[in-house]
PDB file of C-alpha atoms in Angstrom:
ATOM      1  CA  SER A 435     124.905  93.528  37.617  1.00 81.00           C
ATOM      2  CA  ALA A 436     124.356  97.006  36.650  1.00 88.00           C
ATOM      3  CA  VAL A 437     123.317  98.615  33.014  1.00 93.00           C
ATOM      4  CA  ILE A 438     125.752 101.878  32.548  1.00 96.00           C
ATOM      5  CA  SER A 439     125.183 104.575  29.774  1.00 97.00           C
ATOM      6  CA  GLN A 440     127.779 107.212  28.626  1.00 98.00           C
ATOM      7  CA  LYS A 441     127.023 110.282  26.665  1.00 97.00           C
ATOM      8  CA  PRO A 442     128.208 110.977  24.161  1.00 97.00           C
ATOM      9  CA  SER A 443     129.436 108.209  22.851  1.00 97.00           C
ATOM     10  CA  ARG A 444     132.217 109.697  20.562  1.00 97.00           C
ATOM     11  CA  ASP A 445     133.321 112.968  19.720  1.00 97.00           C
ATOM     12  CA  ILE A 446     135.897 115.043  17.867  1.00 98.00           C
ATOM     13  CA  CYS A 447     136.977 117.771  19.251  1.00 97.00           C
ATOM     14  CA  GLN A 448     139.749 120.870  18.942  1.00 97.00           C
ATOM     15  CA  ARG A 449     142.816 121.148  21.013  1.00 97.00           C
ATOM     16  CA  GLY A 450     142.109 123.934  23.756  1.00 97.00           C
ATOM     17  CA  THR A 451     138.774 122.883  24.322  1.00 97.00           C
ATOM     18  CA  SER A 452     137.104 120.833  27.096  1.00 97.00           C
ATOM     19  CA  LEU A 453     134.943 118.185  26.691  1.00 98.00           C
ATOM     20  CA  THR A 454     132.525 116.647  29.690  1.00 98.00           C
ATOM     21  CA  ILE A 455     131.579 112.964  29.879  1.00 98.00           C
ATOM     22  CA  GLN A 456     128.223 111.592  31.683  1.00 98.00           C
ATOM     23  CA  CYS A 457     128.029 108.193  33.096  1.00 97.00           C
ATOM     24  CA  GLN A 458     124.519 107.051  34.155  1.00 98.00           C
ATOM     25  CA  VAL A 459     123.897 103.940  36.100  1.00 97.00           C
ATOM     26  CA  ASP A 460     120.491 101.836  36.755  1.00 96.00           C
ATOM     27  CA  SER A 461     121.053 101.647  40.405  1.00 93.00           C
ATOM     28  CA  GLN A 462     122.678 103.186  43.167  1.00 93.00           C
ATOM     29  CA  VAL A 463     126.234 102.366  43.700  1.00 92.00           C
ATOM     30  CA  THR A 464     129.310 103.903  45.904  1.00 89.00           C
ATOM     31  CA  MET A 465     132.254 103.020  43.833  1.00 89.00           C
ATOM     32  CA  MET A 466     132.397 104.666  40.331  1.00 94.00           C
ATOM     33  CA  PHE A 467     135.707 104.601  38.232  1.00 96.00           C
ATOM     34  CA  TRP A 468     136.958 106.273  35.329  1.00 98.00           C
ATOM     35  CA  TYR A 469     139.394 104.403  32.914  1.00 98.00           C
ATOM     36  CA  ARG A 470     141.342 105.402  30.036  1.00 98.00           C
ATOM     37  CA  GLN A 471     142.338 103.334  26.925  1.00 97.00           C
ATOM     38  CA  GLN A 472     144.894 104.825  24.666  1.00 96.00           C
ATOM     39  CA  PRO A 473     144.634 103.329  21.370  1.00 94.00           C
ATOM     40  CA  GLY A 474     145.998  99.878  21.229  1.00 92.00           C
ATOM     41  CA  GLN A 475     146.602  99.907  24.878  1.00 94.00           C
ATOM     42  CA  SER A 476     145.238  98.250  27.797  1.00 96.00           C
ATOM     43  CA  LEU A 477     142.860 100.133  30.069  1.00 97.00           C
ATOM     44  CA  THR A 478     144.274 102.493  33.111  1.00 97.00           C
ATOM     45  CA  LEU A 479     142.345 104.232  36.026  1.00 96.00           C
ATOM     46  CA  ILE A 480     142.201 107.695  36.128  1.00 97.00           C
ATOM     47  CA  ALA A 481     140.598 108.140  39.293  1.00 96.00           C
ATOM     48  CA  THR A 482     137.588 106.672  41.871  1.00 94.00           C
ATOM     49  CA  ALA A 483     134.758 108.633  42.142  1.00 93.00           C
ATOM     50  CA  ASN A 484     132.902 107.579  45.583  1.00 85.00           C
ATOM     51  CA  GLN A 485     129.987 109.850  46.592  1.00 82.00           C
ATOM     52  CA  GLY A 486     130.222 112.348  49.092  1.00 81.00           C
ATOM     53  CA  SER A 487     133.912 112.693  48.923  1.00 83.00           C
ATOM     54  CA  GLU A 488     136.404 113.655  46.708  1.00 88.00           C
ATOM     55  CA  ALA A 489     137.817 111.790  43.923  1.00 92.00           C
ATOM     56  CA  THR A 490     141.024 110.136  44.041  1.00 93.00           C
ATOM     57  CA  TYR A 491     143.380 110.226  41.451  1.00 96.00           C
ATOM     58  CA  GLU A 492     145.959 107.848  40.151  1.00 95.00           C
ATOM     59  CA  SER A 493     149.786 108.838  39.532  1.00 94.00           C
ATOM     60  CA  GLY A 494     149.854 110.792  36.314  1.00 95.00           C
ATOM     61  CA  PHE A 495     146.448 112.211  36.351  1.00 97.00           C
ATOM     62  CA  VAL A 496     145.252 115.392  38.200  1.00 96.00           C
ATOM     63  CA  ILE A 497     142.126 117.333  39.127  1.00 96.00           C
ATOM     64  CA  ASP A 498     143.160 120.152  36.971  1.00 96.00           C
ATOM     65  CA  LYS A 499     142.993 118.165  33.901  1.00 97.00           C
ATOM     66  CA  PHE A 500     140.426 115.469  34.469  1.00 97.00           C
ATOM     67  CA  PRO A 501     138.048 117.290  37.213  1.00 96.00           C
ATOM     68  CA  ILE A 502     135.123 114.792  38.413  1.00 96.00           C
ATOM     69  CA  SER A 503     131.574 115.109  39.958  1.00 94.00           C
ATOM     70  CA  ARG A 504     129.609 112.904  41.742  1.00 94.00           C
ATOM     71  CA  PRO A 505     126.384 114.405  42.547  1.00 92.00           C
ATOM     72  CA  ASN A 506     124.686 111.508  43.525  1.00 92.00           C
ATOM     73  CA  LEU A 507     124.934 107.435  43.331  1.00 93.00           C
ATOM     74  CA  THR A 508     123.847 107.104  39.877  1.00 95.00           C
ATOM     75  CA  PHE A 509     125.403 109.682  38.226  1.00 95.00           C
ATOM     76  CA  SER A 510     129.180 111.007  37.369  1.00 96.00           C
ATOM     77  CA  THR A 511     130.601 113.272  34.960  1.00 96.00           C
ATOM     78  CA  LEU A 512     134.723 113.575  33.880  1.00 98.00           C
ATOM     79  CA  THR A 513     135.541 116.457  32.087  1.00 98.00           C
ATOM     80  CA  VAL A 514     138.838 116.291  29.795  1.00 98.00           C
ATOM     81  CA  SER A 515     139.924 119.974  30.134  1.00 98.00           C
ATOM     82  CA  ASN A 516     142.484 121.889  27.671  1.00 97.00           C
ATOM     83  CA  MET A 517     142.874 119.000  24.960  1.00 97.00           C
ATOM     84  CA  SER A 518     145.818 117.495  23.129  1.00 97.00           C
ATOM     85  CA  PRO A 519     145.726 115.256  20.508  1.00 96.00           C
ATOM     86  CA  GLU A 520     147.164 113.054  23.322  1.00 96.00           C
ATOM     87  CA  ASP A 521     143.875 112.835  24.906  1.00 97.00           C
ATOM     88  CA  SER A 522     142.578 110.841  22.013  1.00 97.00           C
ATOM     89  CA  SER A 523     141.421 107.854  23.856  1.00 97.00           C
ATOM     90  CA  ILE A 524     138.443 105.934  25.033  1.00 97.00           C
ATOM     91  CA  TYR A 525     137.138 106.874  28.401  1.00 98.00           C
ATOM     92  CA  LEU A 526     134.938 104.357  29.927  1.00 97.00           C
ATOM     93  CA  CYS A 527     132.993 104.516  33.412  1.00 97.00           C
ATOM     94  CA  SER A 528     132.614 101.731  35.323  1.00 97.00           C
ATOM     95  CA  VAL A 529     131.127 100.507  39.103  1.00 95.00           C
ATOM     96  CA  GLY A 530     131.921  98.092  41.712  1.00 89.00           C
ATOM     97  CA  LEU A 531     129.049  96.005  42.833  1.00 85.00           C
ATOM     98  CA  ALA A 532     129.428  92.491  44.592  1.00 78.00           C
ATOM     99  CA  SER A 533     132.935  91.972  44.167  1.00 83.00           C
ATOM    100  CA  GLU A 534     132.769  92.794  40.420  1.00 86.00           C
ATOM    101  CA  GLN A 535     133.293  95.726  38.009  1.00 90.00           C
ATOM    102  CA  TYR A 536     130.764  96.508  35.458  1.00 93.00           C
ATOM    103  CA  PHE A 537     131.666  98.912  32.590  1.00 96.00           C
ATOM    104  CA  GLY A 538     130.007 101.395  30.447  1.00 96.00           C
ATOM    105  CA  PRO A 539     130.028 101.374  26.548  1.00 96.00           C
ATOM    106  CA  GLY A 540     133.174 104.317  26.550  1.00 96.00           C
ATOM    107  CA  THR A 541     133.117 107.275  24.831  1.00 97.00           C
ATOM    108  CA  ARG A 542     135.772 107.642  21.977  1.00 97.00           C
ATOM    109  CA  LEU A 543     137.426 111.023  21.810  1.00 98.00           C
ATOM    110  CA  THR A 544     139.320 112.106  18.946  1.00 97.00           C
ATOM    111  CA  VAL A 545     141.210 115.504  19.252  1.00 97.00           C
ATOM    112  CA  THR A 546     142.361 117.077  16.435  1.00 96.00           C
TER     113      THR A 546
ATOM    114  CA  ALA B1024     151.253  97.924  43.949  1.00 83.00           C
ATOM    115  CA  GLN B1025     150.161  94.928  41.934  1.00 89.00           C
ATOM    116  CA  THR B1026     151.299  94.433  38.245  1.00 95.00           C
ATOM    117  CA  VAL B1027     149.547  92.077  35.770  1.00 97.00           C
ATOM    118  CA  THR B1028     151.434  90.585  32.902  1.00 97.00           C
ATOM    119  CA  GLN B1029     150.190  89.104  29.587  1.00 98.00           C
ATOM    120  CA  SER B1030     152.798  87.994  27.374  1.00 96.00           C
ATOM    121  CA  GLN B1031     151.123  86.740  24.291  1.00 97.00           C
ATOM    122  CA  PRO B1032     150.330  89.746  22.450  1.00 97.00           C
ATOM    123  CA  GLU B1033     148.256  87.898  19.915  1.00 97.00           C
ATOM    124  CA  MET B1034     146.832  84.467  19.429  1.00 97.00           C
ATOM    125  CA  SER B1035     145.612  82.781  16.129  1.00 97.00           C
ATOM    126  CA  VAL B1036     143.550  79.370  16.613  1.00 97.00           C
ATOM    127  CA  GLN B1037     141.059  77.484  14.268  1.00 97.00           C
ATOM    128  CA  GLU B1038     137.390  77.417  14.867  1.00 97.00           C
ATOM    129  CA  ALA B1039     136.656  74.592  17.455  1.00 97.00           C
ATOM    130  CA  GLU B1040     139.813  74.233  18.695  1.00 97.00           C
ATOM    131  CA  THR B1041     140.977  74.761  22.445  1.00 98.00           C
ATOM    132  CA  VAL B1042     143.113  77.803  23.294  1.00 98.00           C
ATOM    133  CA  THR B1043     144.789  78.825  26.620  1.00 98.00           C
ATOM    134  CA  LEU B1044     145.613  82.518  27.281  1.00 98.00           C
ATOM    135  CA  SER B1045     148.363  83.207  29.907  1.00 98.00           C
ATOM    136  CA  CYS B1046     148.512  85.759  32.673  1.00 98.00           C
ATOM    137  CA  THR B1047     151.045  86.429  35.230  1.00 98.00           C
ATOM    138  CA  TYR B1048     150.478  88.704  38.223  1.00 97.00           C
ATOM    139  CA  ASP B1049     152.224  90.094  41.326  1.00 96.00           C
ATOM    140  CA  THR B1050     150.970  91.125  44.632  1.00 94.00           C
ATOM    141  CA  SER B1051     151.284  90.937  48.272  1.00 92.00           C
ATOM    142  CA  GLU B1052     147.802  90.944  49.453  1.00 90.00           C
ATOM    143  CA  SER B1053     146.400  87.567  50.297  1.00 88.00           C
ATOM    144  CA  ASN B1054     142.710  88.317  49.404  1.00 90.00           C
ATOM    145  CA  TYR B1055     141.730  89.654  45.781  1.00 94.00           C
ATOM    146  CA  TYR B1056     140.144  89.020  42.979  1.00 95.00           C
ATOM    147  CA  LEU B1057     141.171  87.750  39.264  1.00 97.00           C
ATOM    148  CA  PHE B1058     139.070  88.308  36.086  1.00 97.00           C
ATOM    149  CA  TRP B1059     138.877  87.930  32.084  1.00 98.00           C
ATOM    150  CA  TYR B1060     137.330  90.493  30.256  1.00 97.00           C
ATOM    151  CA  LYS B1061     136.692  90.193  26.868  1.00 97.00           C
ATOM    152  CA  GLN B1062     136.625  93.491  24.781  1.00 96.00           C
ATOM    153  CA  PRO B1063     135.446  93.049  20.946  1.00 95.00           C
ATOM    154  CA  PRO B1064     135.603  95.515  18.409  1.00 90.00           C
ATOM    155  CA  SER B1065     132.278  97.026  19.531  1.00 89.00           C
ATOM    156  CA  ARG B1066     134.755  98.058  22.762  1.00 89.00           C
ATOM    157  CA  GLN B1067     132.345  97.161  25.332  1.00 93.00           C
ATOM    158  CA  MET B1068     133.986  95.347  28.119  1.00 95.00           C
ATOM    159  CA  ILE B1069     132.402  91.963  28.827  1.00 95.00           C
ATOM    160  CA  LEU B1070     132.967  90.132  32.088  1.00 94.00           C
ATOM    161  CA  VAL B1071     134.169  86.503  31.015  1.00 97.00           C
ATOM    162  CA  ILE B1072     135.192  84.954  34.402  1.00 96.00           C
ATOM    163  CA  ARG B1073     135.941  85.473  37.612  1.00 95.00           C
ATOM    164  CA  GLN B1074     138.304  83.631  40.180  1.00 96.00           C
ATOM    165  CA  GLU B1075     138.342  84.357  44.157  1.00 94.00           C
ATOM    166  CA  ALA B1076     141.874  84.122  45.552  1.00 93.00           C
ATOM    167  CA  TYR B1077     140.673  82.460  48.679  1.00 91.00           C
ATOM    168  CA  LYS B1078     138.672  79.425  46.539  1.00 90.00           C
ATOM    169  CA  GLN B1079     140.928  76.904  45.496  1.00 85.00           C
ATOM    170  CA  GLN B1080     138.532  75.784  42.855  1.00 92.00           C
ATOM    171  CA  ASN B1081     138.815  76.783  39.448  1.00 94.00           C
ATOM    172  CA  ALA B1082     136.138  78.934  38.214  1.00 93.00           C
ATOM    173  CA  THR B1083     134.233  77.953  35.177  1.00 94.00           C
ATOM    174  CA  GLU B1084     131.752  79.441  32.931  1.00 94.00           C
ATOM    175  CA  ASN B1085     130.604  77.224  29.981  1.00 96.00           C
ATOM    176  CA  ARG B1086     133.243  77.122  27.397  1.00 97.00           C
ATOM    177  CA  PHE B1087     135.491  79.231  29.839  1.00 98.00           C
ATOM    178  CA  SER B1088     137.469  78.099  32.438  1.00 97.00           C
ATOM    179  CA  VAL B1089     140.455  79.345  34.678  1.00 97.00           C
ATOM    180  CA  ASN B1090     143.754  77.530  35.727  1.00 97.00           C
ATOM    181  CA  PHE B1091     144.360  79.395  39.075  1.00 96.00           C
ATOM    182  CA  GLN B1092     148.158  78.708  40.673  1.00 95.00           C
ATOM    183  CA  LYS B1093     148.118  80.941  43.843  1.00 94.00           C
ATOM    184  CA  ALA B1094     151.617  80.240  44.851  1.00 93.00           C
ATOM    185  CA  ALA B1095     152.379  80.653  41.217  1.00 95.00           C
ATOM    186  CA  LYS B1096     150.711  83.597  40.859  1.00 96.00           C
ATOM    187  CA  SER B1097     149.402  82.500  37.465  1.00 97.00           C
ATOM    188  CA  PHE B1098     145.855  82.763  36.133  1.00 97.00           C
ATOM    189  CA  SER B1099     145.185  81.144  32.582  1.00 98.00           C
ATOM    190  CA  LEU B1100     142.192  81.171  30.747  1.00 98.00           C
ATOM    191  CA  LYS B1101     141.030  78.210  28.308  1.00 98.00           C
ATOM    192  CA  ILE B1102     138.647  78.664  25.500  1.00 98.00           C
ATOM    193  CA  SER B1103     137.021  75.335  24.367  1.00 98.00           C
ATOM    194  CA  ASP B1104     135.319  74.674  21.249  1.00 97.00           C
ATOM    195  CA  SER B1105     136.397  78.329  19.866  1.00 97.00           C
ATOM    196  CA  GLN B1106     133.979  80.324  18.148  1.00 97.00           C
ATOM    197  CA  LEU B1107     134.443  83.037  15.689  1.00 97.00           C
ATOM    198  CA  GLY B1108     132.740  85.323  18.057  1.00 96.00           C
ATOM    199  CA  ASP B1109     135.326  84.850  20.667  1.00 97.00           C
ATOM    200  CA  THR B1110     137.557  86.742  18.369  1.00 97.00           C
ATOM    201  CA  ALA B1111     138.671  89.952  20.602  1.00 97.00           C
ATOM    202  CA  MET B1112     141.117  91.588  23.008  1.00 97.00           C
ATOM    203  CA  TYR B1113     141.144  89.554  26.193  1.00 98.00           C
ATOM    204  CA  PHE B1114     142.236  91.478  29.050  1.00 98.00           C
ATOM    205  CA  CYS B1115     143.301  89.856  32.728  1.00 98.00           C
ATOM    206  CA  ALA B1116     142.584  91.917  35.601  1.00 97.00           C
ATOM    207  CA  PHE B1117     143.403  92.079  39.402  1.00 96.00           C
ATOM    208  CA  MET B1118     141.449  93.489  41.993  1.00 94.00           C
ATOM    209  CA  ASN B1119     141.785  94.332  45.611  1.00 91.00           C
ATOM    210  CA  ARG B1120     139.254  92.638  47.948  1.00 85.00           C
ATOM    211  CA  GLY B1121     136.773  95.286  48.526  1.00 79.00           C
ATOM    212  CA  GLY B1122     137.507  96.488  45.146  1.00 79.00           C
ATOM    213  CA  ALA B1123     138.175 100.244  46.416  1.00 82.00           C
ATOM    214  CA  ASP B1124     141.347 100.596  44.089  1.00 85.00           C
ATOM    215  CA  GLY B1125     139.728  99.772  41.018  1.00 92.00           C
ATOM    216  CA  LEU B1126     141.030  97.258  38.573  1.00 95.00           C
ATOM    217  CA  THR B1127     144.731  96.977  37.196  1.00 96.00           C
ATOM    218  CA  PHE B1128     144.513  95.619  33.726  1.00 97.00           C
ATOM    219  CA  GLY B1129     147.397  93.357  31.717  1.00 97.00           C
ATOM    220  CA  LYS B1130     148.324  94.862  28.427  1.00 97.00           C
ATOM    221  CA  GLY B1131     145.823  92.192  26.714  1.00 97.00           C
ATOM    222  CA  THR B1132     146.048  89.464  24.176  1.00 98.00           C
ATOM    223  CA  HIS B1133     144.326  89.578  20.795  1.00 97.00           C
ATOM    224  CA  LEU B1134     142.829  86.661  19.689  1.00 98.00           C
ATOM    225  CA  ILE B1135     141.885  85.441  16.464  1.00 98.00           C
ATOM    226  CA  ILE B1136     139.221  82.750  15.745  1.00 97.00           C
ATOM    227  CA  GLN B1137     139.974  81.473  12.119  1.00 97.00           C
ATOM    228  CA  PRO B1138     137.058  79.719  10.274  1.00 95.00           C
TER     229      PRO B1138
END
């Protein structure tokens, strides 16, 4: 298994600003993923972030809006840029290990 | 692309009863994994149970078991002797073998266990 932490756990931001969410894993992993969970909804994959390569974005998500860094095998960041109230969601990172995926505790973002 | 469908938005049962949550999926893959995740109000995603598609035997974890019907593309979760702590959102999820594409989730079922 893996222990995953995220910072911040929650934030309230003004529209037009950006927020960077950090994800730290207690072991080295190749595959990391970022998901969005809009209020009352299920989880949707934003992008896959593998170390040593560019992030791969799902349909409907673009790098300019959600830039991702993956500097090493234990860390990744997701930035939510030029925020609007529609970006209010829970953002979760996860890692793939041994045919399972483990999730961080999530970051609850509210945009006013 | 694969899809996952959970047709029960909400279910409510009495404590100690048995409850079954439904999930169907669609894929052209032959090797894959299916999962049930639990999300309590704390929002932490907790893996409940995993099924490998190439294994015919249904997975079991204590009070949780699945009924995996590969031909019918059905993957239901049975919770026996339900407890108040089982109250949560339950998500069914699909993952291709290898996991490089991440998880595809259903819309979830809100399970309420009544005292």
